[in-house]
Amino acid sequence: MKKILAMLLVAMLALSCVAALAEGELVGVSMPTKDLQRWNQDGAYMEEKLKEAGYEVELQFASNDVPTQLNVVVIAAIEGSSLGTALDKAAEKGVKVIAYDRLLMDNGNVDYYATFDNYKVGTVQGTYIKDQLDLDNAEGPFVMEITAGDPGDNNARYFYQGAMDVLKPFIDDGKIVVTSGQTEFDQVATPTWKTDVAQKRAEDILTANYANGEQIDAWLCSNDSTALGVTNALEANYGGENWPIITGQDCDIANTKNMIAGKQSMSVFKDTRTLAAQVVKMVGQILSGEEVDVNDEETYDNNVKVVPSFLCDPVFADANNYKEILIDSGYYTEDDLK
Ligand code: BGC
């Protein structure tokens, strides 16, 4: 039997997993859900890269439903602060924890955090709308609505804040009008990040405010699953003259197809291969007792400590550059996008 060296817990941690890993040289990887494309991909890359590096891998997915998971003694990190006991147990066993993509909150036993620059994702989205509408020069007013992410996901506020730091001044001076009046994070959030939840809220907004063909110039969406919901709602209920600018994040296949078809304007590409490679590197450094590669030791306070982080760089994507960044890089094939 090989000696246990470490276990990497990613976003979700199961008590049962901790017990099962009492022996063996294993890295545990736990992804929040199979429901959204990106976590399947992240899980697959992590498994592949860790195996290539010589580790045994325990890959787990949990459902999106926090209480059910707690009932079956799986502690859910899909809601970032639900992990307390599992993290404490992990720490007792000397297990090191890396939070992957989403920060684990309210617990001191989080050793490292690897993610993309979440605030920058938001600024890329906000800046895109600003540039497309030429907000610095055009008179306006322009009409915009906002759809943000899951309040239980620490990332969601960073995306929202990054975009709003660019756009809020224009809302304040009246150049952007949010007809629904919903601009605060809690008003625009999408619990669970799910497409149908975002779609329902968008339908309600359209019915209440845009039933007579009123124009919408932009719909800020924090990611692709929510952008898809908004796009679906608009397709069925929007009668305005021009199709709005719609932002997104992840370059999911459905959304990339929508970009090519002109239904979604842009997305932010977060190459999960880059993040997986970085995490594999950090695992190796932890296991060999080397200094762990981090590039941000200020931003990510989980309410107990500032977690040393490595932030990867998000990349702008639209219908003009998708071939280069998604296909030429081997992330998708042409066929994937047909
Ligand atoms: C991730 C996004 C993703 C969202 C929904 C966030 O934590 O950073 O890339 O779109 O979760 O899965």
mmCIF file of C-alpha atoms and ligand atoms in Angstrom:
data_model
loop_
_atom_site.group_PDB
_atom_site.id
_atom_site.type_symbol
_atom_site.label_atom_id
_atom_site.label_comp_id
_atom_site.label_asym_id
_atom_site.label_seq_id
_atom_site.Cartn_x
_atom_site.Cartn_y
_atom_site.Cartn_z
ATOM 1 C CA MET A 1 0.000 0.000 0.000
ATOM 2 C CA LYS A 2 1.273 3.364 -0.880
ATOM 3 C CA LYS A 3 1.263 6.017 1.765
ATOM 4 C CA ILE A 4 -1.318 8.693 1.667
ATOM 5 C CA LEU A 5 0.260 11.965 0.723
ATOM 6 C CA ALA A 6 -2.581 14.271 0.104
ATOM 7 C CA MET A 7 -6.015 14.593 -1.132
ATOM 8 C CA LEU A 8 -7.240 17.429 -3.218
ATOM 9 C CA LEU A 9 -10.817 18.338 -2.578
ATOM 10 C CA VAL A 10 -12.412 20.295 -5.311
ATOM 11 C CA ALA A 11 -15.514 22.392 -4.682
ATOM 12 C CA MET A 12 -17.351 19.499 -3.008
ATOM 13 C CA LEU A 13 -16.091 17.246 -0.309
ATOM 14 C CA ALA A 14 -17.733 14.036 0.881
ATOM 15 C CA LEU A 15 -17.086 12.607 4.298
ATOM 16 C CA SER A 16 -17.352 9.158 2.791
ATOM 17 C CA CYS A 17 -14.637 10.149 0.383
ATOM 18 C CA VAL A 18 -12.315 11.128 3.219
ATOM 19 C CA ALA A 19 -12.836 7.759 4.868
ATOM 20 C CA ALA A 20 -12.339 5.826 1.656
ATOM 21 C CA LEU A 21 -9.045 7.537 1.058
ATOM 22 C CA ALA A 22 -7.453 6.521 4.324
ATOM 23 C CA GLU A 23 -4.833 4.600 2.369
ATOM 24 C CA GLY A 24 -3.447 4.891 -1.121
ATOM 25 C CA GLU A 25 -1.803 7.713 -3.021
ATOM 26 C CA LEU A 26 -4.880 9.453 -4.183
ATOM 27 C CA VAL A 27 -6.132 12.811 -5.226
ATOM 28 C CA GLY A 28 -9.859 13.304 -4.673
ATOM 29 C CA VAL A 29 -11.595 15.592 -7.134
ATOM 30 C CA SER A 30 -15.165 16.625 -6.473
ATOM 31 C CA MET A 31 -17.184 18.691 -8.907
ATOM 32 C CA PRO A 32 -20.398 20.480 -8.023
ATOM 33 C CA THR A 33 -22.808 19.166 -10.641
ATOM 34 C CA LYS A 34 -23.115 17.244 -13.875
ATOM 35 C CA ASP A 35 -25.928 19.519 -14.979
ATOM 36 C CA LEU A 36 -23.758 22.222 -16.487
ATOM 37 C CA GLN A 37 -21.320 21.545 -19.279
ATOM 38 C CA ARG A 38 -18.293 23.142 -17.730
ATOM 39 C CA TRP A 39 -18.077 20.935 -14.633
ATOM 40 C CA ASN A 40 -18.113 17.754 -16.701
ATOM 41 C CA GLN A 41 -15.237 19.144 -18.695
ATOM 42 C CA ASP A 42 -13.335 20.348 -15.656
ATOM 43 C CA GLY A 43 -13.763 16.945 -14.027
ATOM 44 C CA ALA A 44 -12.558 15.125 -17.120
ATOM 45 C CA TYR A 45 -9.474 17.313 -17.566
ATOM 46 C CA MET A 46 -8.562 17.143 -13.919
ATOM 47 C CA GLU A 47 -8.806 13.364 -13.948
ATOM 48 C CA GLU A 48 -6.782 13.073 -17.141
ATOM 49 C CA LYS A 49 -4.040 15.457 -16.053
ATOM 50 C CA LEU A 50 -3.713 14.034 -12.568
ATOM 51 C CA LYS A 51 -3.500 10.498 -13.945
ATOM 52 C CA GLU A 52 -0.873 11.622 -16.430
ATOM 53 C CA ALA A 53 1.071 12.995 -13.475
ATOM 54 C CA GLY A 54 0.926 9.565 -11.849
ATOM 55 C CA TYR A 55 -1.799 9.982 -9.240
ATOM 56 C CA GLU A 56 -4.757 7.795 -8.556
ATOM 57 C CA VAL A 57 -7.876 9.869 -8.880
ATOM 58 C CA GLU A 58 -11.239 9.735 -7.164
ATOM 59 C CA LEU A 59 -13.607 11.882 -9.220
ATOM 60 C CA GLN A 60 -17.003 12.720 -7.777
ATOM 61 C CA PHE A 61 -19.985 14.752 -8.852
ATOM 62 C CA ALA A 62 -22.743 15.875 -6.528
ATOM 63 C CA SER A 63 -26.205 17.060 -7.287
ATOM 64 C CA ASN A 64 -27.171 20.696 -7.099
ATOM 65 C CA ASP A 65 -29.368 20.057 -4.106
ATOM 66 C CA VAL A 66 -27.592 20.945 -0.886
ATOM 67 C CA PRO A 67 -30.018 19.477 1.708
ATOM 68 C CA THR A 68 -30.223 16.092 -0.025
ATOM 69 C CA GLN A 69 -26.484 15.876 -0.126
ATOM 70 C CA LEU A 70 -26.244 16.703 3.559
ATOM 71 C CA ASN A 71 -28.769 13.972 4.257
ATOM 72 C CA VAL A 72 -26.628 11.389 2.595
ATOM 73 C CA VAL A 73 -23.615 12.704 4.489
ATOM 74 C CA VAL A 74 -22.071 14.375 1.485
ATOM 75 C CA ILE A 75 -21.181 17.933 2.371
ATOM 76 C CA ALA A 76 -21.951 20.293 -0.451
ATOM 77 C CA ALA A 77 -19.644 23.037 -1.591
ATOM 78 C CA ILE A 78 -21.938 24.046 -4.369
ATOM 79 C CA GLU A 79 -23.072 26.492 -1.768
ATOM 80 C CA GLY A 80 -19.655 27.697 -0.740
ATOM 81 C CA SER A 81 -20.118 27.789 3.020
ATOM 82 C CA SER A 82 -21.715 24.373 3.595
ATOM 83 C CA LEU A 83 -18.480 22.465 3.928
ATOM 84 C CA GLY A 84 -17.400 23.233 7.465
ATOM 85 C CA THR A 85 -17.425 19.813 9.122
ATOM 86 C CA ALA A 86 -15.888 18.017 6.169
ATOM 87 C CA LEU A 87 -13.100 20.559 5.950
ATOM 88 C CA ASP A 88 -12.400 20.237 9.660
ATOM 89 C CA LYS A 89 -12.228 16.449 9.345
ATOM 90 C CA ALA A 90 -9.947 16.737 6.353
ATOM 91 C CA ALA A 91 -7.640 19.052 8.265
ATOM 92 C CA GLU A 92 -7.554 16.647 11.230
ATOM 93 C CA LYS A 93 -6.302 13.964 8.871
ATOM 94 C CA GLY A 94 -3.660 16.244 7.448
ATOM 95 C CA VAL A 95 -5.412 16.501 4.121
ATOM 96 C CA LYS A 96 -4.613 19.612 2.157
ATOM 97 C CA VAL A 97 -7.453 21.381 0.456
ATOM 98 C CA ILE A 98 -7.416 23.340 -2.748
ATOM 99 C CA ALA A 99 -10.603 25.182 -3.597
ATOM 100 C CA TYR A 100 -11.167 24.850 -7.319
ATOM 101 C CA ASP A 101 -12.778 27.664 -9.292
ATOM 102 C CA ARG A 102 -15.160 28.562 -6.449
ATOM 103 C CA LEU A 103 -13.869 29.629 -3.066
ATOM 104 C CA LEU A 104 -14.803 27.532 -0.030
ATOM 105 C CA MET A 105 -16.140 29.977 2.522
ATOM 106 C CA ASP A 106 -16.230 30.427 6.271
ATOM 107 C CA ASN A 107 -13.587 27.865 7.169
ATOM 108 C CA GLY A 108 -9.900 28.168 7.967
ATOM 109 C CA ASN A 109 -8.970 24.784 6.551
ATOM 110 C CA VAL A 110 -8.750 25.870 2.945
ATOM 111 C CA ASP A 111 -5.106 25.817 1.941
ATOM 112 C CA TYR A 112 -5.124 27.167 -1.611
ATOM 113 C CA TYR A 113 -7.495 28.468 -4.241
ATOM 114 C CA ALA A 114 -7.115 28.054 -8.000
ATOM 115 C CA THR A 115 -9.493 29.935 -10.250
ATOM 116 C CA PHE A 116 -9.780 32.474 -13.026
ATOM 117 C CA ASP A 117 -9.705 36.168 -12.344
ATOM 118 C CA ASN A 118 -13.412 36.400 -11.572
ATOM 119 C CA TYR A 119 -13.550 40.171 -11.253
ATOM 120 C CA LYS A 120 -11.883 40.479 -14.640
ATOM 121 C CA VAL A 121 -14.531 38.218 -16.191
ATOM 122 C CA GLY A 122 -17.077 40.844 -15.133
ATOM 123 C CA THR A 123 -15.049 43.786 -16.389
ATOM 124 C CA VAL A 124 -14.610 42.105 -19.775
ATOM 125 C CA GLN A 125 -18.410 41.736 -20.022
ATOM 126 C CA GLY A 126 -19.120 45.279 -18.841
ATOM 127 C CA THR A 127 -16.468 46.781 -21.084
ATOM 128 C CA TYR A 128 -17.888 44.920 -24.062
ATOM 129 C CA ILE A 129 -21.301 46.521 -23.521
ATOM 130 C CA LYS A 130 -19.692 49.912 -22.939
ATOM 131 C CA ASP A 131 -17.706 49.686 -26.170
ATOM 132 C CA GLN A 132 -20.505 48.268 -28.303
ATOM 133 C CA LEU A 133 -22.930 50.988 -27.234
ATOM 134 C CA ASP A 134 -20.140 53.572 -27.355
ATOM 135 C CA LEU A 135 -21.297 54.797 -23.977
ATOM 136 C CA ASP A 136 -18.524 57.354 -23.647
ATOM 137 C CA ASN A 137 -19.756 59.218 -26.728
ATOM 138 C CA ALA A 138 -23.277 58.195 -27.676
ATOM 139 C CA GLU A 139 -26.173 60.144 -26.260
ATOM 140 C CA GLY A 140 -28.454 57.280 -25.333
ATOM 141 C CA PRO A 141 -30.375 56.530 -23.337
ATOM 142 C CA PHE A 142 -29.924 52.800 -23.813
ATOM 143 C CA VAL A 143 -32.036 50.108 -22.255
ATOM 144 C CA MET A 144 -30.371 47.267 -20.384
ATOM 145 C CA GLU A 145 -31.371 44.394 -18.124
ATOM 146 C CA ILE A 146 -29.130 42.353 -15.856
ATOM 147 C CA THR A 147 -28.940 38.659 -14.983
ATOM 148 C CA ALA A 148 -26.325 37.553 -12.460
ATOM 149 C CA GLY A 149 -25.317 34.262 -10.872
ATOM 150 C CA ASP A 150 -25.961 32.112 -7.838
ATOM 151 C CA PRO A 151 -25.787 33.957 -4.488
ATOM 152 C CA GLY A 152 -24.367 30.769 -2.931
ATOM 153 C CA ASP A 153 -21.363 30.915 -5.274
ATOM 154 C CA ASN A 154 -18.733 33.400 -4.147
ATOM 155 C CA ASN A 155 -17.733 33.976 -7.784
ATOM 156 C CA ALA A 156 -21.108 35.388 -8.707
ATOM 157 C CA ARG A 157 -20.608 38.652 -6.847
ATOM 158 C CA TYR A 158 -17.186 39.158 -8.437
ATOM 159 C CA PHE A 159 -18.638 38.758 -11.931
ATOM 160 C CA TYR A 160 -21.469 41.137 -11.110
ATOM 161 C CA GLN A 161 -19.207 43.678 -9.428
ATOM 162 C CA GLY A 162 -16.634 43.659 -12.219
ATOM 163 C CA ALA A 163 -19.327 44.411 -14.787
ATOM 164 C CA MET A 164 -21.178 46.922 -12.639
ATOM 165 C CA ASP A 165 -18.032 48.870 -11.852
ATOM 166 C CA VAL A 166 -17.891 49.582 -15.590
ATOM 167 C CA LEU A 167 -21.625 50.104 -16.199
ATOM 168 C CA LYS A 168 -22.999 51.601 -12.988
ATOM 169 C CA PRO A 169 -21.737 55.140 -13.693
ATOM 170 C CA PHE A 170 -23.814 55.114 -16.883
ATOM 171 C CA ILE A 171 -26.860 53.871 -14.989
ATOM 172 C CA ASP A 172 -26.349 56.589 -12.414
ATOM 173 C CA ASP A 173 -26.210 59.359 -15.011
ATOM 174 C CA GLY A 174 -29.209 58.019 -16.937
ATOM 175 C CA LYS A 175 -27.391 56.941 -20.081
ATOM 176 C CA ILE A 176 -28.394 53.371 -19.312
ATOM 177 C CA VAL A 177 -31.946 52.753 -18.198
ATOM 178 C CA VAL A 178 -32.802 49.466 -16.491
ATOM 179 C CA THR A 179 -36.545 49.500 -17.103
ATOM 180 C CA SER A 180 -37.339 46.714 -14.642
ATOM 181 C CA GLY A 181 -35.594 48.723 -11.953
ATOM 182 C CA GLN A 182 -33.733 45.565 -10.928
ATOM 183 C CA THR A 183 -30.064 46.407 -10.541
ATOM 184 C CA GLU A 184 -28.992 45.145 -7.113
ATOM 185 C CA PHE A 185 -27.240 41.782 -6.972
ATOM 186 C CA ASP A 186 -29.991 40.181 -4.904
ATOM 187 C CA GLN A 187 -32.612 41.309 -7.421
ATOM 188 C CA VAL A 188 -30.779 40.029 -10.486
ATOM 189 C CA ALA A 189 -29.251 36.831 -9.068
ATOM 190 C CA THR A 190 -30.019 33.370 -10.474
ATOM 191 C CA PRO A 191 -30.066 30.767 -7.708
ATOM 192 C CA THR A 192 -28.351 27.526 -8.914
ATOM 193 C CA TRP A 193 -27.198 29.314 -12.100
ATOM 194 C CA LYS A 194 -29.763 27.292 -14.004
ATOM 195 C CA THR A 195 -31.018 28.157 -17.464
ATOM 196 C CA ASP A 196 -34.689 27.656 -16.650
ATOM 197 C CA VAL A 197 -34.433 29.863 -13.552
ATOM 198 C CA ALA A 198 -32.857 32.678 -15.587
ATOM 199 C CA GLN A 199 -35.396 32.125 -18.352
ATOM 200 C CA LYS A 200 -38.352 32.430 -16.000
ATOM 201 C CA ARG A 201 -37.107 35.699 -14.535
ATOM 202 C CA ALA A 202 -36.395 37.072 -18.014
ATOM 203 C CA GLU A 203 -39.902 36.100 -19.161
ATOM 204 C CA ASP A 204 -41.391 37.919 -16.195
ATOM 205 C CA ILE A 205 -39.338 41.018 -16.949
ATOM 206 C CA LEU A 206 -40.345 40.945 -20.607
ATOM 207 C CA THR A 207 -44.026 40.520 -19.819
ATOM 208 C CA ALA A 208 -44.015 43.304 -17.258
ATOM 209 C CA ASN A 209 -41.906 45.847 -19.135
ATOM 210 C CA TYR A 210 -41.486 45.030 -22.803
ATOM 211 C CA ALA A 211 -44.810 43.625 -23.978
ATOM 212 C CA ASN A 212 -45.302 46.305 -26.652
ATOM 213 C CA GLY A 213 -42.199 45.910 -28.777
ATOM 214 C CA GLU A 214 -39.976 48.122 -26.642
ATOM 215 C CA GLN A 215 -36.309 47.969 -27.571
ATOM 216 C CA ILE A 216 -33.689 46.386 -25.289
ATOM 217 C CA ASP A 217 -30.118 47.319 -26.181
ATOM 218 C CA ALA A 218 -28.180 45.012 -23.884
ATOM 219 C CA TRP A 219 -28.739 42.194 -21.452
ATOM 220 C CA LEU A 220 -25.776 41.684 -19.160
ATOM 221 C CA CYS A 221 -25.598 37.982 -18.292
ATOM 222 C CA SER A 222 -22.913 36.683 -15.962
ATOM 223 C CA ASN A 223 -22.455 33.335 -17.676
ATOM 224 C CA ASP A 224 -23.599 31.089 -20.483
ATOM 225 C CA SER A 225 -26.200 29.023 -18.628
ATOM 226 C CA THR A 226 -28.037 32.206 -17.661
ATOM 227 C CA ALA A 227 -27.461 33.791 -21.091
ATOM 228 C CA LEU A 228 -29.131 30.768 -22.631
ATOM 229 C CA GLY A 229 -32.203 31.277 -20.445
ATOM 230 C CA VAL A 230 -32.369 34.956 -21.338
ATOM 231 C CA THR A 231 -31.936 34.179 -25.046
ATOM 232 C CA ASN A 232 -34.727 31.594 -24.920
ATOM 233 C CA ALA A 233 -37.016 34.090 -23.205
ATOM 234 C CA LEU A 234 -36.208 36.780 -25.755
ATOM 235 C CA GLU A 235 -36.777 34.443 -28.684
ATOM 236 C CA ALA A 236 -40.287 33.726 -27.473
ATOM 237 C CA ASN A 237 -41.252 37.119 -26.071
ATOM 238 C CA TYR A 238 -39.209 39.958 -27.548
ATOM 239 C CA GLY A 239 -40.616 42.275 -30.176
ATOM 240 C CA GLY A 240 -38.039 45.082 -30.164
ATOM 241 C CA GLU A 241 -36.422 46.379 -33.325
ATOM 242 C CA ASN A 242 -32.882 45.179 -32.729
ATOM 243 C CA TRP A 243 -31.632 42.068 -31.020
ATOM 244 C CA PRO A 244 -29.904 43.051 -27.771
ATOM 245 C CA ILE A 245 -26.248 42.610 -26.959
ATOM 246 C CA ILE A 246 -26.048 39.525 -24.715
ATOM 247 C CA THR A 247 -22.945 38.664 -22.720
ATOM 248 C CA GLY A 248 -21.883 35.305 -21.340
ATOM 249 C CA GLN A 249 -19.072 33.261 -19.884
ATOM 250 C CA ASP A 250 -17.647 29.746 -20.435
ATOM 251 C CA CYS A 251 -18.055 29.290 -24.205
ATOM 252 C CA ASP A 252 -20.428 26.400 -23.671
ATOM 253 C CA ILE A 253 -21.280 24.597 -26.898
ATOM 254 C CA ALA A 254 -24.897 25.810 -27.034
ATOM 255 C CA ASN A 255 -23.750 29.391 -26.468
ATOM 256 C CA THR A 256 -20.918 29.227 -28.958
ATOM 257 C CA LYS A 257 -23.464 28.050 -31.512
ATOM 258 C CA ASN A 258 -25.632 31.013 -30.517
ATOM 259 C CA MET A 259 -22.680 33.358 -30.997
ATOM 260 C CA ILE A 260 -22.116 31.983 -34.480
ATOM 261 C CA ALA A 261 -25.844 32.408 -35.183
ATOM 262 C CA GLY A 262 -25.789 36.012 -33.902
ATOM 263 C CA LYS A 263 -28.019 35.318 -30.899
ATOM 264 C CA GLN A 264 -25.366 35.855 -28.219
ATOM 265 C CA SER A 265 -22.768 38.575 -28.668
ATOM 266 C CA MET A 266 -19.810 37.361 -26.665
ATOM 267 C CA SER A 267 -18.623 34.966 -24.021
ATOM 268 C CA VAL A 268 -15.610 34.792 -21.744
ATOM 269 C CA PHE A 269 -13.471 31.750 -22.381
ATOM 270 C CA LYS A 270 -11.986 30.100 -19.323
ATOM 271 C CA ASP A 271 -9.819 27.305 -20.638
ATOM 272 C CA THR A 272 -10.383 24.495 -18.159
ATOM 273 C CA ARG A 273 -7.215 22.839 -19.428
ATOM 274 C CA THR A 274 -5.202 25.775 -18.123
ATOM 275 C CA LEU A 275 -6.858 25.614 -14.728
ATOM 276 C CA ALA A 276 -6.463 21.836 -14.517
ATOM 277 C CA ALA A 277 -2.783 22.084 -15.407
ATOM 278 C CA GLN A 278 -2.265 24.732 -12.741
ATOM 279 C CA VAL A 279 -3.999 22.624 -10.105
ATOM 280 C CA VAL A 280 -1.958 19.548 -11.004
ATOM 281 C CA LYS A 281 1.138 21.680 -10.585
ATOM 282 C CA MET A 282 -0.038 22.887 -7.171
ATOM 283 C CA VAL A 283 -0.814 19.329 -6.085
ATOM 284 C CA GLY A 284 2.706 18.282 -7.011
ATOM 285 C CA GLN A 285 4.177 21.205 -5.120
ATOM 286 C CA ILE A 286 2.124 20.454 -2.019
ATOM 287 C CA LEU A 287 3.078 16.778 -2.094
ATOM 288 C CA SER A 288 6.765 17.454 -2.499
ATOM 289 C CA GLY A 289 6.780 20.194 0.090
ATOM 290 C CA GLU A 290 7.804 22.844 -2.429
ATOM 291 C CA GLU A 291 6.582 26.386 -2.360
ATOM 292 C CA VAL A 292 3.166 26.479 -3.989
ATOM 293 C CA ASP A 293 2.728 28.706 -6.998
ATOM 294 C CA VAL A 294 0.256 31.491 -6.182
ATOM 295 C CA ASN A 295 -0.160 34.929 -7.742
ATOM 296 C CA ASP A 296 -2.737 36.574 -5.487
ATOM 297 C CA GLU A 297 -2.578 36.744 -1.715
ATOM 298 C CA GLU A 298 -4.978 39.616 -1.172
ATOM 299 C CA THR A 299 -8.266 39.180 -2.949
ATOM 300 C CA TYR A 300 -9.955 36.038 -1.743
ATOM 301 C CA ASP A 301 -11.001 36.402 1.863
ATOM 302 C CA ASN A 302 -13.295 33.509 2.804
ATOM 303 C CA ASN A 303 -14.418 35.239 6.022
ATOM 304 C CA VAL A 304 -11.842 33.335 8.077
ATOM 305 C CA LYS A 305 -8.641 33.857 6.104
ATOM 306 C CA VAL A 306 -7.307 35.262 2.895
ATOM 307 C CA VAL A 307 -6.725 32.127 0.847
ATOM 308 C CA PRO A 308 -3.535 32.137 -1.245
ATOM 309 C CA SER A 309 -4.753 31.951 -4.817
ATOM 310 C CA PHE A 310 -3.641 31.372 -8.354
ATOM 311 C CA LEU A 311 -5.762 33.333 -10.810
ATOM 312 C CA CYS A 312 -5.728 32.237 -14.449
ATOM 313 C CA ASP A 313 -6.511 34.722 -17.157
ATOM 314 C CA PRO A 314 -9.955 34.737 -18.797
ATOM 315 C CA VAL A 315 -10.105 35.413 -22.548
ATOM 316 C CA PHE A 316 -12.630 37.387 -24.590
ATOM 317 C CA ALA A 317 -14.518 35.331 -27.202
ATOM 318 C CA ASP A 318 -17.014 36.184 -29.920
ATOM 319 C CA ALA A 319 -18.094 35.064 -33.377
ATOM 320 C CA ASN A 320 -14.931 36.585 -34.893
ATOM 321 C CA ASN A 321 -12.295 34.850 -32.815
ATOM 322 C CA TYR A 322 -13.951 31.608 -31.722
ATOM 323 C CA LYS A 323 -12.220 29.568 -34.439
ATOM 324 C CA GLU A 324 -8.828 30.624 -33.240
ATOM 325 C CA ILE A 325 -9.375 30.244 -29.517
ATOM 326 C CA LEU A 326 -11.783 27.313 -29.419
ATOM 327 C CA ILE A 327 -11.094 25.220 -32.500
ATOM 328 C CA ASP A 328 -7.450 25.865 -33.344
ATOM 329 C CA SER A 329 -6.599 25.273 -29.683
ATOM 330 C CA GLY A 330 -8.347 21.895 -29.807
ATOM 331 C CA TYR A 331 -10.962 22.792 -27.199
ATOM 332 C CA TYR A 332 -13.793 21.996 -29.631
ATOM 333 C CA THR A 333 -13.927 20.438 -33.062
ATOM 334 C CA GLU A 334 -15.849 22.014 -35.942
ATOM 335 C CA ASP A 335 -18.309 19.151 -35.547
ATOM 336 C CA ASP A 336 -18.969 20.012 -31.904
ATOM 337 C CA LEU A 337 -20.300 23.367 -33.057
ATOM 338 C CA LYS A 338 -22.519 22.144 -35.903
HETATM 339 C C1 BGC B 1 -18.026 29.406 -12.603
HETATM 340 C C2 BGC B 1 -18.585 29.758 -13.956
HETATM 341 C C3 BGC B 1 -19.861 28.984 -14.212
HETATM 342 C C4 BGC B 1 -20.817 29.067 -13.042
HETATM 343 C C5 BGC B 1 -21.990 28.143 -13.213
HETATM 344 C C6 BGC B 1 -19.084 29.609 -11.553
HETATM 345 O O1 BGC B 1 -18.580 29.319 -10.298
HETATM 346 O O2 BGC B 1 -16.889 30.194 -12.330
HETATM 347 O O3 BGC B 1 -17.638 29.483 -14.956
HETATM 348 O O4 BGC B 1 -20.505 29.486 -15.341
HETATM 349 O O5 BGC B 1 -20.167 28.750 -11.840
HETATM 350 O O6 BGC B 1 -21.577 26.820 -13.268
#
